[in-house]
C-alpha positions in Angstrom: 43.9 -26.5 20.4 45.0 -25.9 16.9 43.8 -29.4 16.0 40.3 -29.0 17.6 39.9 -25.7 15.9 39.9 -27.9 12.5 38.1 -30.4 13.7 35.5 -28.1 14.7 35.7 -26.2 11.0 35.6 -29.7 9.7 32.5 -30.8 11.1 30.9 -27.3 10.1 31.3 -28.4 6.8 29.9 -31.9 6.8 27.2 -30.2 8.8 26.9 -27.6 5.9 26.9 -30.9 3.3 24.2 -32.7 5.1 21.6 -29.4 5.2 22.3 -28.8 1.7 21.3 -32.1 0.8 18.6 -32.1 2.9 17.4 -28.9 0.8 18.0 -26.1 3.3 20.5 -24.1 1.7 20.0 -21.3 3.8 21.0 -23.2 6.8 23.9 -24.9 4.9 25.1 -21.3 4.2 25.2 -20.5 7.9 27.1 -23.6 8.5 29.9 -22.8 5.8 30.0 -19.4 6.9 30.6 -20.1 10.5 33.4 -22.3 9.7 35.1 -19.9 7.5 35.5 -17.6 10.6 37.3 -21.2 12.2 39.3 -22.1 9.4 42.7 -20.5 8.2 43.9 -23.2 6.3 43.8 -21.8 2.3 42.5 -25.1 0.6 39.8 -25.5 3.4 38.6 -22.2 2.5 38.7 -22.5 -1.0 36.1 -25.5 -0.5 34.0 -23.6 2.0 33.8 -20.9 -0.4 32.9 -23.1 -3.7 30.1 -24.7 -1.2 28.7 -21.0 -0.4 28.8 -20.5 -4.0 26.4 -23.3 -4.2 23.9 -22.1 -1.6 23.8 -18.6 -3.4 23.0 -20.3 -6.4 20.0 -22.1 -5.1 19.0 -19.0 -3.0 19.3 -16.9 -6.4 21.9 -14.1 -5.1 23.8 -14.4 -8.1 26.2 -11.7 -7.6 27.3 -13.4 -4.1 27.6 -16.6 -5.8 29.9 -15.2 -8.5 32.2 -13.4 -5.8 32.5 -16.9 -3.6 33.3 -19.0 -6.9 35.9 -16.4 -7.9 38.1 -16.8 -4.6 37.7 -20.7 -5.0 39.1 -20.2 -8.4 41.4 -17.4 -7.3 43.0 -20.5 -4.8 42.7 -23.0 -7.5 42.5 -22.0 -11.3 41.6 -25.7 -11.7 38.8 -26.1 -9.7 36.3 -27.3 -12.2 33.0 -26.9 -9.5 33.8 -23.4 -8.8 34.2 -22.6 -12.3 30.9 -24.5 -13.5 29.3 -22.4 -10.6 30.6 -19.1 -11.6 29.4 -19.6 -15.1 26.0 -20.3 -13.8 26.0 -17.2 -12.0 27.5 -14.9 -14.6 24.8 -16.1 -16.8 22.3 -15.1 -14.7 23.5 -11.8 -14.2 23.7 -11.7 -18.2 27.5 -11.5 -18.6 27.3 -13.9 -21.2 30.7 -13.7 -22.9 32.1 -14.1 -19.3 30.3 -17.3 -18.7 31.4 -18.8 -21.9 35.1 -18.4 -21.1 34.6 -20.0 -17.5 32.5 -23.0 -19.6 35.3 -23.4 -22.4 37.7 -23.7 -19.4 35.7 -26.5 -17.8 35.5 -28.1 -21.1 39.4 -28.2 -21.5 39.9 -29.4 -18.4 37.5 -32.3 -18.6 36.7 -33.2 -22.2 34.4 -35.9 -21.8 32.0 -34.5 -19.1 28.7 -34.4 -21.1 27.0 -32.0 -18.7 29.6 -29.3 -19.2 29.3 -29.8 -22.8 25.5 -29.6 -22.9 26.0 -26.2 -20.9 28.4 -24.9 -23.4 26.2 -25.7 -26.5 22.9 -24.0 -24.6 24.6 -21.0 -23.6 26.4 -20.7 -27.2 22.8 -20.8 -28.8 21.1 -18.4 -26.4 24.2 -15.9 -27.3 23.4 -16.3 -31.2 20.0 -15.6 -30.5 20.6 -12.5 -28.8 23.2 -11.5 -31.2 20.7 -12.4 -34.0 17.7 -10.3 -32.6 19.8 -7.2 -32.3 21.1 -7.1 -35.8 17.5 -8.3 -36.8 15.8 -5.7 -34.4 17.0 -2.9 -36.9 15.1 -3.8 -39.8 12.1 -5.2 -37.7 11.6 -1.8 -36.7 11.3 -0.2 -39.9 9.1 -3.2 -41.1 6.7 -2.7 -38.2 6.1 1.2 -38.8 6.0 0.2 -43.0 3.3 -1.9 -42.1 1.5 0.2 -39.6 1.7 3.6 -41.7 0.9 1.9 -45.0 -2.4 3.1 -46.1 -2.9 0.3 -48.6 -2.4 -2.2 -46.1 -5.8 -4.2 -45.3 -4.6 -7.0 -43.1 -6.0 -6.0 -40.0 -4.5 -9.0 -37.9 -1.1 -8.1 -39.4 -1.5 -4.6 -38.0 -2.4 -5.5 -35.1 0.6 -7.7 -34.5 2.9 -5.1 -35.7 1.5 -2.6 -33.2 1.7 -5.5 -30.4 5.3 -6.2 -31.4 6.5 -2.5 -31.3 4.8 -1.8 -27.8 6.8 -5.1 -26.3 10.1 -3.8 -28.0 9.8 -0.4 -26.4 9.6 -2.5 -22.9 13.1 -3.2 -23.1 15.9 -0.7 -22.9 17.5 -2.0 -25.9 14.3 -2.0 -27.9 13.2 1.5 -27.0 16.7 2.9 -27.9 16.6 1.3 -31.0 13.2 2.7 -32.0 14.5 6.2 -30.7 17.3 5.9 -33.1 15.7 4.8 -36.3 13.7 7.8 -36.3 10.9 6.4 -34.1 9.5 9.4 -32.5 8.7 11.1 -36.3 6.8 8.2 -37.0 5.1 7.5 -33.7 4.1 11.3 -34.4 2.5 10.3 -38.0 0.8 7.3 -36.1 -0.6 9.4 -33.9 -1.9 12.3 -36.4 -4.0 9.4 -38.4 -6.7 9.9 -35.7 -7.6 6.1 -36.0 -8.2 4.9 -32.5 -6.3 1.7 -33.2 -3.0 3.2 -34.2 -3.2 6.2 -31.6 -3.7 3.5 -29.0 -0.5 1.5 -30.3 1.4 4.9 -30.7 1.0 6.0 -27.0 1.8 2.8 -25.4 5.0 2.5 -27.5 5.7 6.1 -26.4 5.3 4.9 -22.6 8.1 2.5 -23.4 10.3 5.1 -24.6 9.8 7.6 -21.7 9.6 5.3 -18.7 12.7 6.5 -16.5 14.7 7.7 -19.4 14.5 11.7 -18.6 16.8 12.6 -21.9 14.7 10.6 -24.4 11.2 12.1 -22.8 12.9 15.5 -23.0 13.6 15.0 -26.8 10.1 13.3 -27.3 8.2 16.4 -25.7 10.1 18.6 -28.2 9.2 16.3 -31.3 5.7 15.7 -30.0 5.0 19.3 -28.8 2.6 19.9 -25.6 -0.3 21.0 -27.7 -0.3 17.9 -29.6 -0.3 15.7 -26.3 -3.2 18.1 -24.8 -5.1 17.5 -27.6 -4.9 13.7 -27.6 -5.9 13.8 -24.2 -9.2 15.8 -25.1 -10.2 13.2 -27.8 -13.8 12.0 -27.5 -12.5 8.2 -27.8 -12.3 7.1 -24.0 -9.4 4.6 -24.3 -7.1 6.9 -26.3 -7.6 9.6 -23.8 -6.8 7.3 -21.0 -3.8 5.9 -22.9 -2.7 9.4 -23.4 -3.2 10.2 -19.4 -1.0 7.3 -19.1 1.8 8.5 -21.1 1.5 11.9 -19.5 2.2 10.8 -16.2 5.2 8.5 -17.5 6.5 11.7 -18.8 6.1 13.8 -15.5 7.4 11.0 -13.3 10.7 11.1 -16.0 11.2 14.5 -15.8 10.4 15.1 -12.1 13.0 12.4 -11.2 15.6 15.0 -13.3 14.5 17.5 -11.0 15.2 15.7 -8.2 18.5 14.8 -9.0 19.6 17.9 -10.3 18.7 19.1 -6.7 21.2 16.4 -5.3 23.8 18.0 -7.7 24.0 14.7 -9.5 26.4 14.5 -12.6 23.3 14.9 -15.0 22.6 17.9 -13.8 24.1 19.6 -16.8 21.5 18.3 -19.2 18.6 20.6 -19.5 16.5 21.9 -16.8 13.2 20.1 -17.0 11.1 22.6 -14.7 10.4 24.4 -17.8 9.0 21.3 -19.7 6.7 20.3 -16.6 5.3 23.6 -16.4 4.8 23.9 -20.4 2.8 20.6 -20.0 0.9 21.5 -16.8 -0.2 25.1 -18.5 -1.6 22.8 -21.3 -3.3 20.6 -19.3 -4.6 23.6 -17.2 -5.7 25.3 -20.6 -7.7 22.2 -21.5 -9.8 22.0 -18.5 -11.5 25.4 -19.8 -11.2 24.3 -23.8 -15.3 23.9 -24.7 -13.8 21.4 -27.7 -12.2 18.9 -24.8 -14.3 15.7 -24.2 -15.7 15.1 -20.9 -13.3 12.0 -19.8 -10.3 14.1 -21.1 -11.5 16.8 -18.7 -11.4 14.2 -15.9 -8.1 12.7 -16.8 -6.4 16.3 -17.1 -7.6 17.0 -13.4 -6.3 13.3 -12.1 -3.1 14.2 -13.9 -2.9 17.8 -12.1 -3.9 16.0 -8.7 -1.3 13.5 -9.0 1.8 15.5 -10.3 1.3 18.8 -8.7 1.1 19.1 -5.1 3.9 17.7 -2.9 4.1 14.1 -2.1 5.2 14.7 1.6 5.5 17.5 3.9 9.2 16.6 4.1 9.5 18.2 0.5 10.0 22.0 1.6 9.6 23.4 -2.4 5.7 24.0 -2.9 6.6 26.4 -5.9 4.4 24.3 -8.8 1.2 24.5 -6.5 1.7 28.5 -6.1 2.4 28.5 -9.7 -0.6 26.3 -10.7 -2.9 28.5 -8.1 -1.6 31.7 -9.8 -1.8 30.3 -13.8 -4.8 27.9 -13.4 -7.1 28.3 -10.1 -10.0 30.2 -12.3 -9.8 27.3 -15.0 -10.3 24.6 -12.2 -13.1 26.6 -10.9 -14.8 26.6 -14.4 -14.8 22.9 -14.4 -16.0 23.2 -10.7 -18.7 25.8 -11.6 -20.5 24.0 -14.5 -24.0 23.8 -14.3 -25.0 20.4 -16.1 -27.5 21.2 -18.8 -27.2 24.8 -18.9 -26.8 26.5 -22.3 -22.8 26.7 -23.5 -21.7 24.5 -20.3 -18.8 22.5 -20.7 -19.1 19.1 -21.2 -18.4 17.3 -17.7 -18.9 13.5 -16.5 -20.6 12.8 -13.2 -17.0 12.7 -11.4 -16.0 16.1 -12.8 -16.9 18.4 -10.0 -15.6 15.8 -7.5 -12.3 16.0 -9.2 -12.0 19.5 -9.2 -13.1 19.9 -5.4 -10.3 17.1 -4.8 -7.6 19.2 -6.7 -8.5 22.2 -4.9 -8.6 20.5 -1.5 -5.0 19.1 -2.4 -3.6 22.8 -3.8 -5.2 24.6 -0.6 -3.5 22.0 1.8 0.1 22.2 0.0 0.1 25.9 1.1 2.9 27.0 3.7 1.4 30.2 5.4 -1.5 32.9 5.8 -0.2 34.9 2.9 -0.3 31.9 0.2 -3.9 30.9 1.7 -5.1 34.7 1.7 -3.9 35.0 -2.1 -6.1 31.7 -2.6 -9.2 33.0 -0.6 -9.1 36.6 -2.7 -9.1 34.4 -6.0 -11.8 32.4 -5.2 -14.0 35.4 -3.9 -13.0 37.1 -7.0 -14.1 34.3 -9.2 -17.7 33.7 -7.6 -18.3 38.0 -7.8 -17.6 37.8 -11.3 -20.3 35.3 -11.7 -22.6 36.8 -9.0 -22.9 40.6 -10.2 -23.6 41.9 -13.5 -24.8 38.6 -15.1 -28.7 37.5 -14.9 -29.9 34.1 -13.0 -27.5 31.9 -14.8 -24.5 33.7 -13.6 -25.8 33.6 -10.1 -26.1 29.5 -10.5 -22.9 29.4 -11.7 -21.4 31.4 -8.5 -23.6 29.3 -6.2 -22.1 25.8 -7.8 -18.6 27.1 -7.1 -19.7 27.8 -3.5 -20.5 24.0 -3.5 -17.6 22.9 -5.0 -15.5 24.9 -2.6 -17.6 23.6 0.4 -16.7 19.8 -0.8 -12.7 20.7 -1.3 -11.1 23.3 0.8 -14.1 24.3 3.1 -12.2 27.0 4.6 -12.5 28.7 1.1 -15.8 27.4 0.9 -17.0 29.3 3.8 -15.4 32.6 3.1 -17.3 32.8 -0.4 -20.3 31.6 1.5 -20.0 35.2 3.7 -19.9 37.2 0.6 -23.1 39.8 0.5 -26.1 38.2 -0.9 -24.9 34.7 -1.6 -26.6 32.8 1.1 -29.9 34.7 0.6 -29.6 33.7 -3.3 -29.2 30.2 -2.0 -32.1 30.3 0.3 -34.5 32.1 -2.6 -33.5 29.5 -5.3 -34.4 26.8 -2.9 -37.9 27.8 -3.7 -37.5 28.2 -7.5 -39.9 26.0 -9.9 -37.3 25.4 -12.1 -35.7 22.0 -11.0 -32.3 22.6 -12.5 -32.0 26.0 -10.3 -33.7 23.9 -7.4 -31.1 21.3 -7.7 -28.1 23.7 -7.5 -29.5 25.7 -4.5 -30.7 22.5 -2.7 -27.0 21.2 -2.8 -25.3 24.1 -2.0 -27.7 24.5 1.4 -26.9 20.5 2.0 -23.0 21.3 1.7 -23.3 24.5 3.6 -25.0 22.3 6.4 -21.8 20.4 6.7 -19.8 22.9 8.2 -20.7 23.5 11.7 -20.5 27.3 11.5 -23.0 27.8 9.3 -25.2 25.0 10.8 -26.9 26.8 13.1 -27.6 29.5 11.2 -29.1 26.9 8.7 -31.0 25.2 10.8 -32.8 28.5 12.1 -33.6 29.2 8.5 -33.0 26.1 6.5 -35.2 23.2 8.1 -38.5 24.7 7.8 -37.8 25.4 3.9 -36.3 21.8 3.4 -39.3 20.1 5.1 -41.3 22.4 2.9 -39.9 21.3 -0.2 -39.5 17.5 1.0 -43.0 17.4 1.7 -44.4 19.5 -1.2 -42.1 19.2 -4.4 -43.3 16.8 -7.0 -39.9 15.3 -8.0 -37.9 12.6 -6.3 -35.0 14.2 -7.0 -35.1 17.5 -5.6 -37.5 15.6 -2.3 -34.3 13.0 -1.8 -31.6 16.5 -1.8 -33.6 18.1 0.6 -34.0 14.9 2.9 -30.4 14.4 2.7 -30.3 18.1 3.9 -32.8 17.4 6.7 -30.6 14.2 7.7 -27.4 16.4 8.0 -29.2 18.7 10.3 -30.5 16.0 12.3 -27.7 14.1 12.9 -25.8 16.9 14.6 -25.6 15.0 17.5 -23.4 12.4 16.2 -23.6 9.1 17.8 -25.0 10.5 20.7 -28.3 8.9 21.6 -29.9 11.8 23.6 -29.4 14.4 21.5 -32.4 13.9 19.0 -32.7 16.9 17.0 -36.1 15.3 15.4 -39.2 14.1 17.0 -39.2 10.5 18.0 -39.6 7.8 15.0 -39.1 10.5 12.2 -35.5 9.3 11.7 -36.7 5.7 11.1 -39.1 7.2 8.7 -36.7 9.2 6.6 -34.2 6.1 6.9 -37.2 4.0 5.4 -37.6 6.5 2.3 -34.0 6.7 1.9 -33.9 2.7 1.7 -36.9 2.8 -0.7 -35.2 5.2 -3.0 -32.0 3.5 -3.2 -33.7 0.2 -4.3 -35.7 1.9 -7.2 -33.9 1.1 -10.3 -36.1 3.6 -12.3 -34.5 6.7 -10.3 -31.2 7.7 -11.9 -27.9 6.6 -10.3 -27.1 10.4 -9.6 -29.9 11.0 -7.5 -29.8 7.6 -5.6 -26.0 8.2 -4.8 -28.1 11.0 -2.2 -30.0 8.4 -0.5 -26.6 6.7 0.6 -25.5 10.3 1.6 -28.8 10.2 3.6 -28.1 6.8 5.2 -24.5 8.1 5.9 -26.2 10.5 8.5 -29.3 8.6 9.8 -26.8 5.6 10.6 -25.5 7.3 13.4 -28.6 6.1 15.0 -28.4 2.4 16.0 -32.4 1.5 15.2 -31.7 2.8 11.8 -28.4 0.6 11.3 -30.6 -2.6 12.6 -33.3 -2.4 9.9 -30.6 -1.2 7.0 -28.9 -4.6 7.6 -32.1 -6.8 7.6 -32.6 -5.0 4.1 -30.8 -7.2 1.9 -32.0 -5.5 -1.4 -30.7 -2.0 0.1 -27.7 -3.3 1.3 -27.1 -4.7 -2.2 -28.1 -1.8 -4.1 -25.6 0.6 -2.0 -22.8 -2.4 -3.2 -23.7 -2.2 -6.4 -23.7 1.7 -6.5 -20.3 1.6 -4.9 -18.9 -0.5 -7.9 -20.2 2.0 -10.4 -18.6 4.5 -13.0 -19.8 7.6 -10.3 -17.3 7.3 -7.8 -18.4 10.4 -5.4 -20.6 7.7 -3.9 -17.5 6.3 -2.1 -17.1 8.4 1.0 -21.1 8.2 2.0 -21.0 4.4 1.3 -17.9 3.9 3.6 -19.4 6.7 6.0 -22.7 4.1 6.3 -20.8 0.8 7.0 -18.3 2.5 9.5 -21.7 3.4 11.3 -23.0 0.1 10.9 -19.9 -1.8 12.1 -19.5 0.9 15.0 -16.0 1.4 14.0 -15.7 5.1 14.6 -13.5 6.1 17.8 -15.3 5.9 20.6 -14.6 8.4 23.6 -14.6 7.2 27.2 -16.2 10.1 29.0 -13.9 10.3 32.1 -16.0 9.2 35.4 -15.3 12.1 37.5 -16.4 14.7 34.8 -19.6 12.3 34.4 -20.6 12.9 37.8 -19.5 16.9 37.6 -21.7 17.1 34.7 -25.0 15.5 36.4 -24.2 17.6 39.4 -24.1 20.7 37.0 -27.4 19.3 35.0 -25.0 19.3 31.7 -25.6 17.2 28.7 -24.3 13.7 29.3 -23.8 11.6 25.8 -25.5 8.1 26.1 -24.7 5.0 24.3 -27.7 3.3 22.5 -28.8 0.0 23.8 -28.5 -1.7 20.0 -24.7 -0.4 19.9 -23.8 -3.2 22.2 -21.3 -5.7 20.9 -23.5 -8.9 20.3 -25.5 -6.1 18.0 -22.4 -5.1 16.5 -21.3 -8.9 15.9 -24.7 -9.9 14.2 -24.5 -6.7 12.1 -20.7 -7.5 10.9 -22.2 -11.0 9.9 -25.4 -9.8 8.0 -22.8 -7.4 6.0 -20.8 -10.0 5.2 -23.5 -12.0 3.9 -24.6 -9.4 1.6 -21.4 -9.2 -0.3 -19.3 -6.0 1.8 -16.1 -7.4 1.2 -15.8 -7.4 -2.7 -17.9 -4.0 -2.8 -15.0 -2.7 -0.4 -12.3 -4.4 -2.7 -13.9 -2.6 -5.6 -14.0 0.8 -3.9 -10.3 0.5 -3.3 -8.8 -0.6 -6.7 -10.8 2.7 -8.2 -7.6 4.8 -9.4 -10.2 7.9 -8.6 -9.7 11.2 -6.7 -12.8 10.5 -4.6 -10.7 7.7 -2.8 -9.2 10.4 -0.5 -7.5 9.5 2.2 -10.1 10.0 4.7 -12.1 8.1 2.4 -9.2 5.1 2.6 -9.1 5.4 6.4 -12.9 4.7 6.7 -12.6 2.1 4.5 -9.6 0.5 6.8 -11.9 0.8 9.8 -14.4 -1.1 8.2 -12.0 -4.1 7.2 -10.6 -4.1 10.9 -14.1 -4.5 12.1 -15.2 -7.4 9.7 -11.9 -9.4 10.8 -12.4 -9.0 14.3 -13.6 -12.7 15.1 -11.2 -15.5 13.7 -13.8 -17.5 11.9 -14.9 -14.8 9.6 -11.0 -13.8 8.2 -11.0 -17.1 5.9 -14.2 -15.5 3.9 -12.8 -11.7 3.9 -9.4 -12.9 2.3 -11.7 -15.4 -0.2 -13.3 -12.3 -1.6 -10.5 -10.2 -2.3 -10.3 -8.7 1.4 -6.5 -9.5 2.0 -5.4 -7.9 -1.3 -7.4 -4.9 -0.8 -5.8 -4.2 2.7 -2.0 -4.2 1.3 -2.5 -0.6 -0.4 -5.0 0.7 2.3 -1.8 0.1 4.7 0.8 1.3 2.4 -0.7 5.0 2.1 -3.3 7.2 3.3 -3.8 8.8 7.0 -1.8 7.2 9.8 -4.7 6.3 11.5 -5.8 4.6 8.4 -3.1 3.0 7.7 -2.6 1.6 11.0 -6.2 -0.1 10.9 -5.4 -1.7 7.7 -2.1 -2.9 9.1 -3.6 -4.3 12.1 -6.3 -6.2 9.8 -3.4 -7.8 7.7 -2.1 -8.8 11.5 -5.1 -10.4 12.4 -5.6 -12.2 9.3 -1.6 -13.5 9.2 -1.8 -14.5 12.8 -5.0 -17.1 12.0 -4.8 -18.2 8.6 -1.8 -19.8 6.5 -0.3 -16.7 5.3 1.2 -18.5 2.1 -2.7 -19.1 1.3 -3.9 -15.9 2.2 -1.3 -13.7 0.5 -0.1 -16.1 -2.6 3.1 -15.4 -4.3 4.8 -12.1 -4.2 2.0 -10.3 -2.1 3.4 -12.1 1.1 6.5 -10.2 0.8 4.0 -6.8 0.6 2.5 -7.4 4.0 5.7 -7.4 5.9 6.4 -3.7 5.8 2.8 -2.7 7.4 3.3 -5.5 9.9 6.7 -3.7 10.9 5.1 -0.5 11.2 2.7 -2.1 14.1 6.0 -2.4 16.1 6.4 1.5 16.5 6.5 2.8 19.8 3.6 5.2 19.3 1.6 2.0 18.5 -0.9 0.7 21.2 0.3 -2.5 23.2 -2.7 -4.5 21.3 -0.9 -3.2 18.0 2.2 -4.5 18.9 1.2 -7.6 20.2 -0.7 -8.7 16.9 2.1 -7.3 14.8 4.7 -9.6 16.5 2.3 -12.5 16.4 1.7 -12.2 12.8 5.7 -11.6 12.4 6.4 -14.8 14.2 4.4 -16.8 11.5 5.9 -14.9 8.7 9.3 -15.5 9.9 8.8 -19.3 10.3 8.1 -19.6 6.7 11.2 -18.9 4.8 14.7 -17.0 4.7 13.5 -14.9 2.1 10.7 -13.8 4.4 13.2 -13.3 7.4 15.4 -11.2 5.2 12.7 -9.1 4.0 11.8 -8.5 8.0 15.4 -7.8 8.6 15.3 -5.3 5.6 12.5 -3.2 7.4 14.8 -2.8 10.3 12.2 -4.8 12.8 14.7 -6.8 14.8 15.7 -4.0 17.2 12.3 -3.2 17.5 11.4 -7.0 18.3 14.4 -7.1 20.9 13.1 -4.0 22.4 9.8 -5.7 23.2 11.6 -8.7 24.9 12.2 -6.6 27.8 8.3 -5.2 28.0 6.5 -5.4 31.4 3.6 -7.0 29.7 4.1 -11.2 30.1 2.1 -11.4 26.6 3.8 -8.9 24.4 7.4 -9.9 25.9 6.3 -13.9 25.0 5.5 -12.7 21.3 8.7 -11.0 21.2 10.5 -14.0 22.4 8.8 -16.6 19.8 9.4 -13.9 16.8 13.1 -13.8 17.8 13.1 -17.7 17.9 11.9 -17.8 14.3 14.0 -14.7 13.1 17.1 -16.6 14.7 17.3 -19.2 11.7 18.8 -16.3 10.1 22.7 -15.7 9.8 22.6 -12.0 10.5 20.1 -12.5 13.6 22.8 -15.5 15.1 25.5 -13.2 14.9 24.0 -11.0 16.9 24.0 -13.4 19.5 27.8 -14.0 19.0 28.3 -10.2 19.3 31.0 -9.1 22.2 29.3 -7.1 24.8 25.8 -7.8 24.2 23.3 -9.5 26.5 21.0 -11.4 24.3 22.3 -14.7 24.6 22.1 -14.2 28.8 18.5 -13.2 28.3 17.6 -16.1 26.4 19.4 -18.2 29.1 17.4 -16.6 32.0 14.1 -16.5 29.9 14.8 -20.7 30.1 14.5 -20.4 33.6 11.2 -18.2 34.0 7.8 -19.7 35.2 6.0 -18.9 32.3 6.0 -22.3 30.2 5.2 -20.5 26.6 8.1 -18.0 27.3 10.7 -20.9 28.6 9.6 -22.8 25.4 10.4 -20.3 22.9 13.8 -19.3 24.9 15.0 -22.8 25.2 14.1 -23.4 21.7 16.5 -20.6 20.6 19.0 -21.8 22.5 18.9 -25.2 21.2 19.0 -24.0 18.0 21.9 -21.8 18.3 24.1 -24.2 20.0 23.5 -26.7 17.4 24.9 -24.0 14.8 27.3 -22.0 16.7 29.9 -23.7 19.1 31.1 -20.4 20.1 27.7 -20.3 21.9 28.1 -23.2 24.0 31.2 -21.7 25.4 29.6 -18.6 26.4 26.4 -20.0 28.1 28.6 -20.6 31.5 30.0 -17.1 31.5 26.6 -15.1 31.2 24.9 -16.2 34.2 25.9 -18.3 37.4 22.5 -20.0 37.4 22.9 -21.5 33.8 23.5 -25.1 35.3 20.1 -24.9 37.4 18.6 -23.5 34.5 19.5 -26.2 32.4 18.8 -29.0 34.8 15.3 -27.4 35.6 14.7 -27.8 31.6 15.3 -31.5 32.0 13.3 -32.1 35.2 10.7 -30.4 33.8 7.1 -32.2 33.6 6.6 -31.0 30.0 8.6 -33.6 27.4 9.0 -30.5 24.7 11.2 -28.4 28.0 13.0 -31.8 28.4 13.7 -32.5 24.7 15.1 -28.6 24.3 17.5 -29.2 27.6 18.6 -32.2 26.3 19.6 -30.8 22.8 21.4 -27.8 24.4 23.3 -30.1 26.9 24.2 -32.3 24.1 25.4 -29.5 22.0 27.5 -27.9 25.2 28.9 -31.3 25.5 30.2 -31.5 21.8 31.5 -28.1 21.9 34.5 -28.0 24.4 36.1 -30.2 26.6 35.9 -27.5 29.7 32.2 -27.0 29.3 31.7 -30.8 29.1 33.7 -31.4 32.5 31.8 -28.9 34.1 28.2 -30.5 32.8 29.3 -34.1 34.1 30.8 -32.4 37.6 27.3 -31.3 38.2 24.1 -33.4 38.8 23.7 -33.3 35.2 25.1 -37.0 34.5 22.2 -38.7 37.0 19.5 -36.4 35.6 20.7 -37.9 32.0 20.9 -41.0 33.1 17.5 -41.5 34.6 16.1 -39.5 31.3 18.1 -42.1 29.0 16.1 -45.0 30.4 12.7 -43.6 30.4 10.8 -45.8 27.8 7.7 -43.6 28.1 9.7 -40.4 26.0 11.7 -42.4 23.2 
């Protein structure tokens, strides 16, 4: 038996060598590893470790390569191959001095070997370079600062180069530390104080490198620069400088927050100063910047964006919401100052078209971060006090500020908005100002009325009072800007029936007239973008009606005008564009009414929702085609890219729904990928609402199933697709989502070992196994096919070898099922496992009494593919162990094989 075990290990080693030569290091690694488990002799084991080191080098796992080579060297200190391989691994791990000593040993053992000499020379020069750069960096840093700070230096190119070198140097840890030690922060502060944009940008970008992921340096830099200086740079007029300052502050927050979480776990660096004070100091200055008259409009926007990113908790799992409470306490009124700004009013703060929307998003996030009624009550009181302070005692300008605040709250935390709407006199003021002769005042009031109409609580009250008023304004106003808003108000009130065809609030045909007017305004370039945005808001409501959808997709100019707006600077249009597209593609949730309830409703003469005939699948399919031709994908991709608060989670969900509708037909998927759809879906599948993430993941799955994944997701992107696909396997997902997730993973698992490792790492294998027991035969088949591809990985093969598991039994039984595709996947897995693991061959007769008839049935199958798989399994079993071979030959197997061997048709 001992001799036979040696032969097996030897055979496996030979097989490993052949696989390695054939360019499959992962499979060779599996063979060598298995040989190790069967081999006790030390010299043999050393050779196997050395061979495994070669595989790991090819697979770029340098730490394991070093470990394996070291084991071979322990057994034989003169093993040159092992020494050389270890030196290669050490070099990749950056341990150059150790790599050199291994190479020197190789050269002393075999002085004439050219390869060793060349490697030693190359390594020597790269070490020399490293030493040189280190000593040269010191003088370099001083030189760069000298060039940048010298007022006499007129050579712009020279300055540009010095700035670029500093930024690049700061990205490396050693370089960053060098700059920091060379009095760099003081010099960078001087650069910031020059007030020259190019020097300020160089300083800010260098500081990003110094602060990235380094908490103690960040704290020291904050002390040196001071929060007031940082917040002043954020508020400058120069847009790029403000953005660079915003980026630096975000990196600083990140490094300081890391510290907070580490302290919380009681790590060793908890002795370092507490960074929560620094965080609060920075946030306090950001809040002050919001209400500062001298700050620029985009500086204000950047401050709001930062607060949105850093203040609220990232997930409900974090229990501590003290930062949000502190911001509400210290700064709620300052945020409302931005939200209540009336553009163009004397003495108003400078804002952009995005500022008020950003304020709404921040207020909404703060409100959602509250945990109990007492905290919410406090929020409401602060909002009510603020609105009252403007509404009472000030003239008309104060009333406008109060109404603008109501709009801001209704667009953000609508509960708070509804509360302030109920304050005495507010609603009456809104209605009376709607009739104002001054355009600016009328705008503020009409917008407030529209936002109030959104909330069902108020809608009935407004329907009673507001519709006639809005109709008056729409018919008689001289100004397009006012008419367009009045129209949106009417659309919102008119679409209260949602997608229900029979709940028409307006007279027949008027919806179509309103939609036509919206499209006309949308295409009119003479009207400013801020006003045209409202035309999209109108369509977002009117496209509940299928006739409106049909006309919209026929109007190519209107579609393209909308896509153009979606790509513009004004991001507040995103939600309306996404809603319009969800309506046109019918990608909202359809609620199927219960048939019994329908009968009861008819009997009780209650209202029954009806579907519009033009919302039938054929119509939807045609609409999707027209949107694709008009360029919807590049507009959506551009919307996703926007780093903007307006891209809220609910907005992301709408975009994901549209994408899923666009990839419904397999022939459209290539086009969606070509226009950037695949790339845009990855971030959508990784953050947002659960529904949104799932829809995006399902769209990714559909693309992965029908196109070549390496083309659809080039480079590293293919690895980012794995997590979303694995999320489709969770039990709470639908059967279709499970099925598509499994099919997509099957495709990826067949591509490379690195992808299989990524799938393993995402803990997908237990879920895939679970679905192999599924009632539904398609899901069961998809899971088995996925397992077949995953079994190319050593870790998965080991699961089949595990004692007491039924995995092997299931594969053998599935090889005898009726469904041919299932048999193909299961017998394919068996063919591969038996080739790699003789131990599995011995276990097949033990797992089920039907093993022989299952193998015979494979060989007698009309399908040549199944016969081939069966023959491979039998051949492997014959080679594995005499006892198994005897059982096979004693059965009818010999006759079957003899017949098949003579079959000229099937070579």
